[in-house]
Amino acid sequence: MRNIVIVLLALFVLSSCDLFKVRDSDPPGAAPPWNDFATTWEKALQNLEYCYEDSRNVVHYSGIFRTDYRFYFAPQDLSDYAIDPDWGKTQEQDMIQLVHSRYQNIVVELLSIAEQDEIGSNEAKIYREYSLTGIGRTSQNRETLATGNLEIHFRKEYGYWYIDKWYDYRATSGTTWGKLKHDNS
């Protein structure tokens, strides 16, 4: 009899806290911005920005590069920081995950440099001045992560555009995108 009272009391307590009540599911969140089909070099460049600005796009990051992709560090960074110049698609994927674990709310600004772009039907070379800012996960302060200039070569394959080569250049004494990559590898 005592066991029955304990079981009934336990059932009463559990049923009064709505543990067994059917709940409505949470509505799905908005999908991260992404161009599923980079049919122009502009969409491929935009996907690069999306990968840095939204951590949910990390899974897409290595897909924006060609298989034989190469990143070329600023010559001053190679000598000043003893950076290994061998940087490809695999290093990019590892790096982006670390960047997002250390920074949040990253903003990428790319400004055209005096109409220097060379655009063809299957290849494009673009030149941009860049700035990356973000909030450190430990410091909670907005900081400039990188500034400089870049040259990105795109190549069209099977109707889609991919990054083929990326050259980084120092514009000031600040941290370059390449140095940011190196520090997060």
PDB file of N, CA, C and O in Angstrom, residues 9-49:
ATOM      1  N   LEU A   9       1.923   9.476  -5.879  1.00  0.00           N
ATOM      2  CA  LEU A   9       2.450  10.799  -5.544  1.00  0.00           C
ATOM      3  C   LEU A   9       3.486  11.235  -6.589  1.00  0.00           C
ATOM      4  O   LEU A   9       3.479  12.375  -7.049  1.00  0.00           O
ATOM      5  N   ALA A  10       4.347  10.316  -7.002  1.00  0.00           N
ATOM      6  CA  ALA A  10       5.359  10.630  -8.023  1.00  0.00           C
ATOM      7  C   ALA A  10       4.676  10.967  -9.342  1.00  0.00           C
ATOM      8  O   ALA A  10       5.070  11.921 -10.035  1.00  0.00           O
ATOM      9  N   LEU A  11       3.659  10.195  -9.735  1.00  0.00           N
ATOM     10  CA  LEU A  11       2.932  10.491 -10.969  1.00  0.00           C
ATOM     11  C   LEU A  11       2.234  11.841 -10.900  1.00  0.00           C
ATOM     12  O   LEU A  11       2.211  12.589 -11.886  1.00  0.00           O
ATOM     13  N   PHE A  12       1.667  12.161  -9.746  1.00  0.00           N
ATOM     14  CA  PHE A  12       1.006  13.452  -9.568  1.00  0.00           C
ATOM     15  C   PHE A  12       2.000  14.599  -9.728  1.00  0.00           C
ATOM     16  O   PHE A  12       1.734  15.571 -10.423  1.00  0.00           O
ATOM     17  N   VAL A  13       3.164  14.468  -9.126  1.00  0.00           N
ATOM     18  CA  VAL A  13       4.191  15.519  -9.213  1.00  0.00           C
ATOM     19  C   VAL A  13       4.677  15.667 -10.658  1.00  0.00           C
ATOM     20  O   VAL A  13       4.808  16.769 -11.182  1.00  0.00           O
ATOM     21  N   LEU A  14       4.931  14.548 -11.325  1.00  0.00           N
ATOM     22  CA  LEU A  14       5.418  14.605 -12.704  1.00  0.00           C
ATOM     23  C   LEU A  14       4.365  15.164 -13.651  1.00  0.00           C
ATOM     24  O   LEU A  14       4.681  15.916 -14.571  1.00  0.00           O
ATOM     25  N   SER A  15       3.107  14.815 -13.440  1.00  0.00           N
ATOM     26  CA  SER A  15       2.066  15.311 -14.344  1.00  0.00           C
ATOM     27  C   SER A  15       1.763  16.788 -14.090  1.00  0.00           C
ATOM     28  O   SER A  15       1.329  17.492 -14.996  1.00  0.00           O
ATOM     29  N   SER A  16       1.990  17.281 -12.913  1.00  0.00           N
ATOM     30  CA  SER A  16       1.700  18.685 -12.612  1.00  0.00           C
ATOM     31  C   SER A  16       2.757  19.637 -13.172  1.00  0.00           C
ATOM     32  O   SER A  16       2.509  20.818 -13.296  1.00  0.00           O
ATOM     33  N   CYS A  17       3.917  19.127 -13.538  1.00  0.00           N
ATOM     34  CA  CYS A  17       4.964  20.011 -14.069  1.00  0.00           C
ATOM     35  C   CYS A  17       4.988  20.019 -15.596  1.00  0.00           C
ATOM     36  O   CYS A  17       5.941  20.470 -16.206  1.00  0.00           O
ATOM     37  N   ASP A  18       3.973  19.534 -16.245  1.00  0.00           N
ATOM     38  CA  ASP A  18       3.838  19.517 -17.703  1.00  0.00           C
ATOM     39  C   ASP A  18       4.951  18.755 -18.407  1.00  0.00           C
ATOM     40  O   ASP A  18       5.281  19.045 -19.560  1.00  0.00           O
ATOM     41  N   LEU A  19       5.514  17.785 -17.738  1.00  0.00           N
ATOM     42  CA  LEU A  19       6.582  17.000 -18.342  1.00  0.00           C
ATOM     43  C   LEU A  19       6.066  16.188 -19.522  1.00  0.00           C
ATOM     44  O   LEU A  19       6.770  16.001 -20.505  1.00  0.00           O
ATOM     45  N   PHE A  20       4.818  15.755 -19.451  1.00  0.00           N
ATOM     46  CA  PHE A  20       4.274  14.917 -20.496  1.00  0.00           C
ATOM     47  C   PHE A  20       3.373  15.688 -21.456  1.00  0.00           C
ATOM     48  O   PHE A  20       2.734  15.108 -22.317  1.00  0.00           O
ATOM     49  N   LYS A  21       3.346  17.001 -21.340  1.00  0.00           N
ATOM     50  CA  LYS A  21       2.515  17.829 -22.203  1.00  0.00           C
ATOM     51  C   LYS A  21       3.191  17.983 -23.567  1.00  0.00           C
ATOM     52  O   LYS A  21       4.396  18.183 -23.670  1.00  0.00           O
ATOM     53  N   VAL A  22       2.396  17.913 -24.627  1.00  0.00           N
ATOM     54  CA  VAL A  22       2.906  18.087 -25.987  1.00  0.00           C
ATOM     55  C   VAL A  22       3.180  19.574 -26.202  1.00  0.00           C
ATOM     56  O   VAL A  22       2.352  20.426 -25.922  1.00  0.00           O
ATOM     57  N   ARG A  23       4.397  19.846 -26.709  1.00  0.00           N
ATOM     58  CA  ARG A  23       4.774  21.244 -26.939  1.00  0.00           C
ATOM     59  C   ARG A  23       4.901  21.501 -28.432  1.00  0.00           C
ATOM     60  O   ARG A  23       5.174  20.601 -29.219  1.00  0.00           O
ATOM     61  N   ASP A  24       4.741  22.768 -28.796  1.00  0.00           N
ATOM     62  CA  ASP A  24       4.986  23.169 -30.180  1.00  0.00           C
ATOM     63  C   ASP A  24       6.490  23.272 -30.387  1.00  0.00           C
ATOM     64  O   ASP A  24       7.237  23.687 -29.501  1.00  0.00           O
ATOM     65  N   SER A  25       6.933  22.909 -31.579  1.00  0.00           N
ATOM     66  CA  SER A  25       8.364  23.010 -31.871  1.00  0.00           C
ATOM     67  C   SER A  25       8.730  24.460 -32.136  1.00  0.00           C
ATOM     68  O   SER A  25       7.892  25.279 -32.508  1.00  0.00           O
ATOM     69  N   ASP A  26      10.001  24.762 -31.945  1.00  0.00           N
ATOM     70  CA  ASP A  26      10.493  26.101 -32.238  1.00  0.00           C
ATOM     71  C   ASP A  26      10.532  26.288 -33.748  1.00  0.00           C
ATOM     72  O   ASP A  26      10.892  25.359 -34.484  1.00  0.00           O
ATOM     73  N   PRO A  27      10.194  27.470 -34.215  1.00  0.00           N
ATOM     74  CA  PRO A  27      10.266  27.695 -35.657  1.00  0.00           C
ATOM     75  C   PRO A  27      11.725  27.670 -36.109  1.00  0.00           C
ATOM     76  O   PRO A  27      12.624  28.034 -35.348  1.00  0.00           O
ATOM     77  N   PRO A  28      11.972  27.230 -37.348  1.00  0.00           N
ATOM     78  CA  PRO A  28      13.359  27.188 -37.820  1.00  0.00           C
ATOM     79  C   PRO A  28      13.928  28.599 -37.952  1.00  0.00           C
ATOM     80  O   PRO A  28      13.209  29.540 -38.267  1.00  0.00           O
ATOM     81  N   GLY A  29      15.218  28.717 -37.692  1.00  0.00           N
ATOM     82  CA  GLY A  29      15.880  30.007 -37.851  1.00  0.00           C
ATOM     83  C   GLY A  29      16.120  30.287 -39.323  1.00  0.00           C
ATOM     84  O   GLY A  29      16.000  29.418 -40.181  1.00  0.00           O
ATOM     85  N   ALA A  30      16.457  31.513 -39.604  1.00  0.00           N
ATOM     86  CA  ALA A  30      16.746  31.888 -40.993  1.00  0.00           C
ATOM     87  C   ALA A  30      18.024  31.194 -41.444  1.00  0.00           C
ATOM     88  O   ALA A  30      18.984  31.064 -40.683  1.00  0.00           O
ATOM     89  N   ALA A  31      18.024  30.760 -42.669  1.00  0.00           N
ATOM     90  CA  ALA A  31      19.207  30.113 -43.234  1.00  0.00           C
ATOM     91  C   ALA A  31      20.315  31.153 -43.411  1.00  0.00           C
ATOM     92  O   ALA A  31      20.040  32.332 -43.634  1.00  0.00           O
ATOM     93  N   PRO A  32      21.566  30.730 -43.306  1.00  0.00           N
ATOM     94  CA  PRO A  32      22.657  31.682 -43.517  1.00  0.00           C
ATOM     95  C   PRO A  32      22.677  32.144 -44.973  1.00  0.00           C
ATOM     96  O   PRO A  32      22.285  31.389 -45.868  1.00  0.00           O
ATOM     97  N   PRO A  33      23.119  33.373 -45.225  1.00  0.00           N
ATOM     98  CA  PRO A  33      23.186  33.830 -46.615  1.00  0.00           C
ATOM     99  C   PRO A  33      24.206  32.995 -47.389  1.00  0.00           C
ATOM    100  O   PRO A  33      25.296  32.711 -46.897  1.00  0.00           O
ATOM    101  N   TRP A  34      23.829  32.591 -48.583  1.00  0.00           N
ATOM    102  CA  TRP A  34      24.732  31.770 -49.394  1.00  0.00           C
ATOM    103  C   TRP A  34      24.226  31.722 -50.826  1.00  0.00           C
ATOM    104  O   TRP A  34      23.023  31.645 -51.061  1.00  0.00           O
ATOM    105  N   ASN A  35      25.145  31.766 -51.786  1.00  0.00           N
ATOM    106  CA  ASN A  35      24.834  31.588 -53.202  1.00  0.00           C
ATOM    107  C   ASN A  35      25.101  30.123 -53.544  1.00  0.00           C
ATOM    108  O   ASN A  35      26.252  29.723 -53.673  1.00  0.00           O
ATOM    109  N   ASP A  36      24.054  29.329 -53.650  1.00  0.00           N
ATOM    110  CA  ASP A  36      24.221  27.908 -53.931  1.00  0.00           C
ATOM    111  C   ASP A  36      24.941  27.654 -55.243  1.00  0.00           C
ATOM    112  O   ASP A  36      25.689  26.691 -55.366  1.00  0.00           O
ATOM    113  N   PHE A  37      24.704  28.501 -56.211  1.00  0.00           N
ATOM    114  CA  PHE A  37      25.322  28.321 -57.517  1.00  0.00           C
ATOM    115  C   PHE A  37      26.096  29.587 -57.864  1.00  0.00           C
ATOM    116  O   PHE A  37      25.505  30.591 -58.255  1.00  0.00           O
ATOM    117  N   ALA A  38      27.401  29.540 -57.701  1.00  0.00           N
ATOM    118  CA  ALA A  38      28.252  30.704 -57.998  1.00  0.00           C
ATOM    119  C   ALA A  38      28.482  30.766 -59.502  1.00  0.00           C
ATOM    120  O   ALA A  38      29.531  30.391 -60.016  1.00  0.00           O
ATOM    121  N   THR A  39      27.470  31.231 -60.211  1.00  0.00           N
ATOM    122  CA  THR A  39      27.534  31.289 -61.669  1.00  0.00           C
ATOM    123  C   THR A  39      28.224  32.550 -62.176  1.00  0.00           C
ATOM    124  O   THR A  39      28.374  32.717 -63.380  1.00  0.00           O
ATOM    125  N   THR A  40      28.629  33.427 -61.267  1.00  0.00           N
ATOM    126  CA  THR A  40      29.422  34.607 -61.615  1.00  0.00           C
ATOM    127  C   THR A  40      30.559  34.711 -60.606  1.00  0.00           C
ATOM    128  O   THR A  40      30.458  34.190 -59.486  1.00  0.00           O
ATOM    129  N   TRP A  41      31.612  35.408 -60.982  1.00  0.00           N
ATOM    130  CA  TRP A  41      32.709  35.583 -60.034  1.00  0.00           C
ATOM    131  C   TRP A  41      32.263  36.449 -58.868  1.00  0.00           C
ATOM    132  O   TRP A  41      32.769  36.284 -57.754  1.00  0.00           O
ATOM    133  N   GLU A  42      31.287  37.348 -59.092  1.00  0.00           N
ATOM    134  CA  GLU A  42      30.785  38.192 -57.999  1.00  0.00           C
ATOM    135  C   GLU A  42      30.125  37.344 -56.910  1.00  0.00           C
ATOM    136  O   GLU A  42      30.301  37.593 -55.721  1.00  0.00           O
ATOM    137  N   LYS A  43      29.375  36.320 -57.324  1.00  0.00           N
ATOM    138  CA  LYS A  43      28.743  35.430 -56.342  1.00  0.00           C
ATOM    139  C   LYS A  43      29.790  34.608 -55.599  1.00  0.00           C
ATOM    140  O   LYS A  43      29.651  34.358 -54.402  1.00  0.00           O
ATOM    141  N   ALA A  44      30.848  34.201 -56.295  1.00  0.00           N
ATOM    142  CA  ALA A  44      31.927  33.459 -55.636  1.00  0.00           C
ATOM    143  C   ALA A  44      32.622  34.340 -54.609  1.00  0.00           C
ATOM    144  O   ALA A  44      32.937  33.895 -53.496  1.00  0.00           O
ATOM    145  N   LEU A  45      32.849  35.609 -54.945  1.00  0.00           N
ATOM    146  CA  LEU A  45      33.460  36.549 -54.002  1.00  0.00           C
ATOM    147  C   LEU A  45      32.528  36.794 -52.819  1.00  0.00           C
ATOM    148  O   LEU A  45      32.972  36.851 -51.668  1.00  0.00           O
ATOM    149  N   GLN A  46      31.248  36.919 -53.101  1.00  0.00           N
ATOM    150  CA  GLN A  46      30.274  37.115 -52.028  1.00  0.00           C
ATOM    151  C   GLN A  46      30.249  35.912 -51.087  1.00  0.00           C
ATOM    152  O   GLN A  46      30.138  36.068 -49.871  1.00  0.00           O
ATOM    153  N   ASN A  47      30.391  34.707 -51.622  1.00  0.00           N
ATOM    154  CA  ASN A  47      30.441  33.515 -50.771  1.00  0.00           C
ATOM    155  C   ASN A  47      31.664  33.535 -49.859  1.00  0.00           C
ATOM    156  O   ASN A  47      31.596  33.068 -48.720  1.00  0.00           O
ATOM    157  N   LEU A  48      32.781  34.071 -50.352  1.00  0.00           N
ATOM    158  CA  LEU A  48      33.958  34.228 -49.498  1.00  0.00           C
ATOM    159  C   LEU A  48      33.621  35.115 -48.300  1.00  0.00           C
ATOM    160  O   LEU A  48      33.936  34.775 -47.154  1.00  0.00           O
ATOM    161  N   GLU A  49      32.966  36.227 -48.559  1.00  0.00           N
ATOM    162  CA  GLU A  49      32.554  37.119 -47.474  1.00  0.00           C
ATOM    163  C   GLU A  49      31.597  36.413 -46.519  1.00  0.00           C
ATOM    164  O   GLU A  49      31.731  36.529 -45.292  1.00  0.00           O
TER     165      GLU A  49
END
